[in-house]
Amino acid sequence: MVLIVNGNDYAYELEKLTSSFYKEEAVKVIINGAMKDGTEPSSEMLSELPSVEIKTESNLDFTKITAIFKGADLTEIVETEEGSFIPCSLASSPDSLELHCAQLLFKVLCKATSTTPGFGLLTGIRPSKLLIRLMEEKGENEGVDYFKNCFFVSDKKTRLTLDVARAEESIMKSSTPDSFSLYISIPFCPSRCSYCSFVSSAVDTVTAKKAFGPYFENLLKEVEYTGELAKKAGIKMRSAYVGGGTPSTLSAEQIEKLLKTIRDSFDMSSCEEFTFEAGRPDTITRDKLEACFNASVDRISINPQTMSDEVLKLVGRKHTAQLCVDAYNMAREVGFKNINMDLIAGLPGDTLEGFKDSLMKVIALGPESITVHALAYKRSSDLDYSSGLFSESRNISAMVDFANDALYDASYIPYYMYRQAKSVGNLENVGWCKPGFESKYNIFMMEECHTILACGAGAVTKLKQPNGSNITRIFNFKYPFEYNDKFEEQINRKKAVLDFYG
Ligand code: SF4
């Protein structure tokens, strides 16, 4: 796909929008006759199809924007919107002209690809953040109208975003300048799922076996040290999250030791939510659940991803749907009253009917929250996109739409939402919950409400300016072996927490 931009500086945004329609290919961009690196485009590229051109021409009175799409079959897919005149007063605001260019490009691409993304021309990660800002600036009604009409967001996605914004609001407001949340990373899993792009290692590999023991000991040291830093900085813990990977890859004794270290290192009297992402059902046992429950973990995740045994096998998860139900029932018996379950729309080998069946089975179990992700195409995963096992993006879109309707019908509310750049069809990942079970950590983290202190390989500490919006990041080493080898350096980096809080 070739994007040609002439007469304006909006190539970056227009490229993002074009890429959202052409996920599986790199968009080549020609700006005012040159490639992004300043070189001249080749003659082949100039004649490559499909291509789309956005051209702006201004005189004293008007700016004219033209969008021209050229495809392989010119008679079918050429769309020209010549004569889209915009009054000078409107176009004189750079934002307006950019918005009009994006609107025209969106209309042409919808026609050319026969798709209409529900989030319109929004390409950002957090639509609810934009909506909250618009409502603050313009008032609720006008803000919602602007969101819907200027960005071409569908009625359903507008309602979804508005509900998320409302659910987030009170939790976001409860965050104070001295709040922080804790994240602990366990980047090990029983086996690697084919769709995974995370740096998690399967525990049975030689490298993982070697790294696992030292990693656990170093992690405990980092937790202790981070606890000292939090106390010195005078900040208060609001939520804690042990995630991965699959934290339940640890033995019951290790879980007990890790949770005790967290409790001993931090003042948890102000912590309102403590989540342990048990994750894969093939790692969950009663003694591990009891270790979590006895350490005051009050929210756990048990993630089926799909309730089809066939799809589970295809994506490399070594458990059955029944094992997931058993783990869920066991967690209830142990006493957990807040359980989340994750599902993914668009897994290889899954169908719309299969996805509907999975969702209805999970709803029937009655967990307090259900998170529905749309599959993201990432090169760092092991997925074979040429396998012919993938659903078309419109099918995945239908899965997500079905989930949204079914979850509303089952009285779940959407409380947090984000979109991944590579998600198929530009779809959303949404956390749904029974009212009152909104995960605070997910909202604090997603909306960047306050500092996140993070421990373990691949974890990123985000220091949020107490009365501002700037964020300073401290990156931990990505892989467990690196984290072990450079542990002292890792700890030294963390000292920046105290510098930050003065
Ligand atoms: S369980 Fe999660 S983190 Fe582990 S391999 Fe599968 S998708 Fe990746």
Coordinates of C-alpha atoms in Angstrom, one line a residue, residues 229-466:
L229 CA 12.4 2.9 48.6
A230 CA 8.6 3.2 48.9
K231 CA 8.9 3.8 52.6
K232 CA 11.6 6.4 52.2
A233 CA 9.7 8.1 49.4
G234 CA 6.6 8.3 51.7
I235 CA 4.2 6.9 49.1
K236 CA 1.2 4.7 49.8
M237 CA 0.3 1.5 48.1
R238 CA -3.1 1.4 46.6
S239 CA -3.0 -1.9 44.7
A240 CA -0.7 -4.8 44.0
Y241 CA -0.6 -7.2 41.0
V242 CA 1.5 -10.3 40.6
G243 CA 1.4 -11.0 36.8
G244 CA 3.4 -12.7 34.1
G245 CA 3.9 -14.9 32.4
T246 CA 2.1 -17.3 34.7
P247 CA 2.8 -16.6 38.4
S248 CA 1.3 -19.9 39.3
T249 CA 4.3 -21.6 37.7
L250 CA 5.9 -21.0 41.1
S251 CA 5.4 -23.8 43.6
A252 CA 3.1 -23.3 46.6
E253 CA 6.1 -22.7 48.9
Q254 CA 7.6 -20.1 46.5
I255 CA 4.2 -18.4 46.2
E256 CA 4.0 -18.3 50.0
K257 CA 7.6 -16.9 50.3
L258 CA 7.0 -14.3 47.6
L259 CA 3.7 -13.0 49.1
K260 CA 5.2 -12.9 52.6
T261 CA 8.2 -10.9 51.2
I262 CA 5.8 -8.4 49.6
R263 CA 3.8 -8.1 52.9
D264 CA 6.9 -7.8 55.0
S265 CA 8.5 -5.2 52.7
F266 CA 5.7 -2.9 52.1
D267 CA 3.1 -1.2 54.3
M268 CA 0.0 -2.7 52.8
S269 CA -2.5 -1.0 55.1
S270 CA -3.6 1.3 52.3
C271 CA -3.7 -1.4 49.6
E272 CA -7.3 -1.9 48.4
E273 CA -6.7 -4.7 45.9
F274 CA -4.2 -7.6 45.7
T275 CA -4.3 -9.5 42.5
F276 CA -2.5 -12.8 41.6
E277 CA -2.7 -13.7 38.0
A278 CA -2.9 -17.5 38.3
G279 CA -3.4 -17.6 34.5
R280 CA -3.0 -21.1 33.1
P281 CA -5.3 -23.7 34.7
D282 CA -2.6 -26.4 34.2
T283 CA -0.5 -24.7 36.9
I284 CA -3.3 -24.2 39.5
T285 CA -3.5 -26.5 42.5
R286 CA -5.4 -26.2 45.8
D287 CA -2.2 -25.5 47.9
K288 CA -1.2 -22.7 45.5
L289 CA -4.7 -21.1 45.7
E290 CA -4.6 -21.5 49.5
A291 CA -1.1 -19.8 49.7
C292 CA -2.6 -16.8 47.8
F293 CA -5.8 -16.7 49.9
N294 CA -3.9 -17.0 53.2
A295 CA -1.7 -14.0 52.2
S296 CA -4.8 -11.8 51.6
V297 CA -4.8 -12.0 47.8
D298 CA -8.3 -10.9 47.1
R299 CA -8.5 -11.1 43.3
I300 CA -7.2 -13.8 41.0
S301 CA -7.3 -14.5 37.3
I302 CA -7.9 -17.9 35.8
N303 CA -7.6 -17.6 32.0
P304 CA -9.2 -20.0 29.6
Q305 CA -8.7 -17.8 26.5
T306 CA -11.1 -20.2 24.8
M307 CA -13.4 -23.1 26.0
S308 CA -12.6 -25.1 22.9
D309 CA -10.2 -28.0 23.5
E310 CA -9.3 -28.1 19.8
V311 CA -8.3 -24.4 19.8
L312 CA -6.5 -24.7 23.1
K313 CA -4.4 -27.5 21.5
L314 CA -3.8 -25.5 18.3
V315 CA -2.4 -22.5 20.2
G316 CA -0.1 -24.7 22.4
R317 CA -1.9 -24.5 25.7
K318 CA -1.6 -27.8 27.5
H319 CA -4.9 -27.9 29.3
T320 CA -8.5 -28.6 28.6
A321 CA -11.6 -26.4 29.0
Q322 CA -12.7 -28.7 31.8
L323 CA -9.5 -28.1 33.7
C324 CA -10.3 -24.4 33.6
V325 CA -13.8 -25.1 35.1
D326 CA -12.2 -27.3 37.8
A327 CA -9.7 -24.6 38.7
Y328 CA -12.5 -22.0 38.9
N329 CA -14.6 -24.3 41.2
M330 CA -11.5 -25.0 43.3
A331 CA -10.9 -21.2 43.7
R332 CA -14.4 -20.7 44.9
E333 CA -14.1 -23.6 47.4
V334 CA -10.9 -22.0 48.7
G335 CA -12.9 -18.8 49.3
F336 CA -12.1 -16.4 46.4
K337 CA -14.9 -13.9 45.8
N338 CA -13.3 -12.0 43.0
I339 CA -12.3 -14.0 40.0
N340 CA -11.4 -12.7 36.5
M341 CA -11.3 -14.8 33.4
D342 CA -9.7 -13.8 30.0
L343 CA -10.9 -14.8 26.6
I344 CA -9.4 -14.0 23.2
A345 CA -11.4 -13.3 20.0
G346 CA -9.8 -14.5 16.8
L347 CA -7.5 -17.3 17.9
P348 CA -6.3 -19.6 15.1
G349 CA -8.8 -22.3 14.4
D350 CA -11.6 -20.6 16.2
T351 CA -14.9 -19.6 14.6
L352 CA -17.6 -17.1 15.4
E353 CA -19.8 -19.9 16.7
G354 CA -16.9 -21.4 18.7
F355 CA -16.2 -18.0 20.3
K356 CA -19.8 -17.4 21.2
D357 CA -19.9 -20.9 22.9
S358 CA -16.7 -20.1 24.9
L359 CA -18.1 -16.7 26.0
M360 CA -21.5 -18.1 27.1
K361 CA -19.8 -20.9 29.0
V362 CA -17.6 -18.4 30.9
I363 CA -20.6 -16.2 31.6
A364 CA -22.5 -19.2 32.9
L365 CA -19.7 -19.8 35.4
G366 CA -20.3 -16.3 36.8
P367 CA -16.9 -14.8 37.4
E368 CA -16.8 -11.2 38.8
S369 CA -15.0 -10.1 35.7
I370 CA -14.4 -11.2 32.2
T371 CA -11.7 -9.6 30.0
V372 CA -12.2 -10.0 26.2
H373 CA -9.1 -9.4 24.1
A374 CA -8.9 -9.1 20.3
L375 CA -6.1 -11.1 18.8
A376 CA -3.1 -8.9 17.9
Y377 CA -0.7 -9.9 15.1
K378 CA 2.8 -9.6 16.5
R379 CA 5.9 -10.7 14.8
S380 CA 7.4 -11.8 18.1
S381 CA 4.8 -14.5 18.4
D382 CA 5.1 -17.9 16.9
L383 CA 1.8 -17.6 14.9
D384 CA 2.0 -18.8 11.3
Y385 CA -0.2 -16.3 9.4
S386 CA -0.1 -18.4 6.3
S387 CA -1.7 -21.4 8.0
G388 CA -5.2 -20.5 6.8
L389 CA -6.4 -21.0 10.4
F390 CA -7.2 -17.3 11.0
S391 CA -10.6 -15.7 11.0
E392 CA -11.1 -12.7 8.7
S393 CA -11.0 -9.4 10.6
R394 CA -14.7 -8.9 10.0
N395 CA -15.3 -12.2 11.8
I396 CA -13.2 -11.1 14.7
S397 CA -15.1 -7.9 14.8
A398 CA -18.4 -9.9 14.9
M399 CA -16.9 -11.9 17.9
V400 CA -16.1 -8.7 19.7
D401 CA -19.5 -7.2 18.9
F402 CA -21.2 -10.3 20.2
A403 CA -19.2 -10.2 23.4
N404 CA -20.1 -6.6 24.0
D405 CA -23.8 -7.3 23.6
A406 CA -23.8 -10.6 25.5
L407 CA -21.9 -9.1 28.5
Y408 CA -24.2 -6.1 28.7
D409 CA -27.2 -8.5 28.6
A410 CA -25.6 -10.5 31.4
S411 CA -25.3 -7.3 33.5
Y412 CA -21.6 -6.9 33.3
I413 CA -20.3 -3.3 32.8
P414 CA -17.2 -2.3 30.8
Y415 CA -14.7 -0.7 33.1
Y416 CA -11.4 -0.4 31.3
M417 CA -10.5 -0.6 27.6
Y418 CA -7.4 -0.3 25.5
R419 CA -6.5 -0.9 21.9
Q420 CA -3.3 -2.5 20.7
A421 CA -1.7 -1.1 17.6
K422 CA -1.5 -4.5 16.0
S423 CA -5.0 -5.7 17.0
V424 CA -6.9 -7.2 14.1
G425 CA -9.5 -4.8 12.8
N426 CA -8.3 -2.1 15.2
L427 CA -10.5 -3.7 17.8
E428 CA -10.6 -3.1 21.5
N429 CA -9.6 -5.1 24.6
V430 CA -12.2 -4.6 27.3
G431 CA -12.4 -5.5 30.9
W432 CA -16.0 -6.2 32.0
C433 CA -17.1 -6.7 35.5
K434 CA -20.1 -7.0 37.8
P435 CA -20.7 -3.5 39.3
G436 CA -18.4 -2.9 42.2
F437 CA -15.7 -5.3 41.0
E438 CA -13.8 -2.9 38.7
S439 CA -10.1 -3.8 39.0
K440 CA -8.4 -0.8 40.5
Y441 CA -4.9 -1.8 39.4
N442 CA -6.1 -2.1 35.7
I443 CA -7.6 1.4 35.8
F444 CA -4.7 3.0 37.7
M445 CA -2.2 1.4 35.3
M446 CA -4.1 2.0 32.1
E447 CA -4.9 5.6 32.8
E448 CA -1.5 6.3 34.3
C449 CA -3.1 7.7 37.4
H450 CA -0.1 7.3 39.7
T451 CA 3.4 5.7 40.0
I452 CA 3.8 2.0 39.3
L453 CA 6.7 0.4 41.1
A454 CA 7.6 -2.7 39.1
C455 CA 9.9 -5.6 40.0
G456 CA 11.2 -8.5 37.9
A457 CA 12.4 -9.1 34.4
G458 CA 10.7 -7.0 31.7
A459 CA 8.9 -4.9 34.3
V460 CA 8.8 -1.1 33.8
T461 CA 8.6 1.3 36.8
K462 CA 6.6 4.4 35.8
L463 CA 7.2 7.3 38.1
K464 CA 4.3 9.7 37.8
Q465 CA 4.9 13.4 38.7
P466 CA 2.8 13.8 41.8

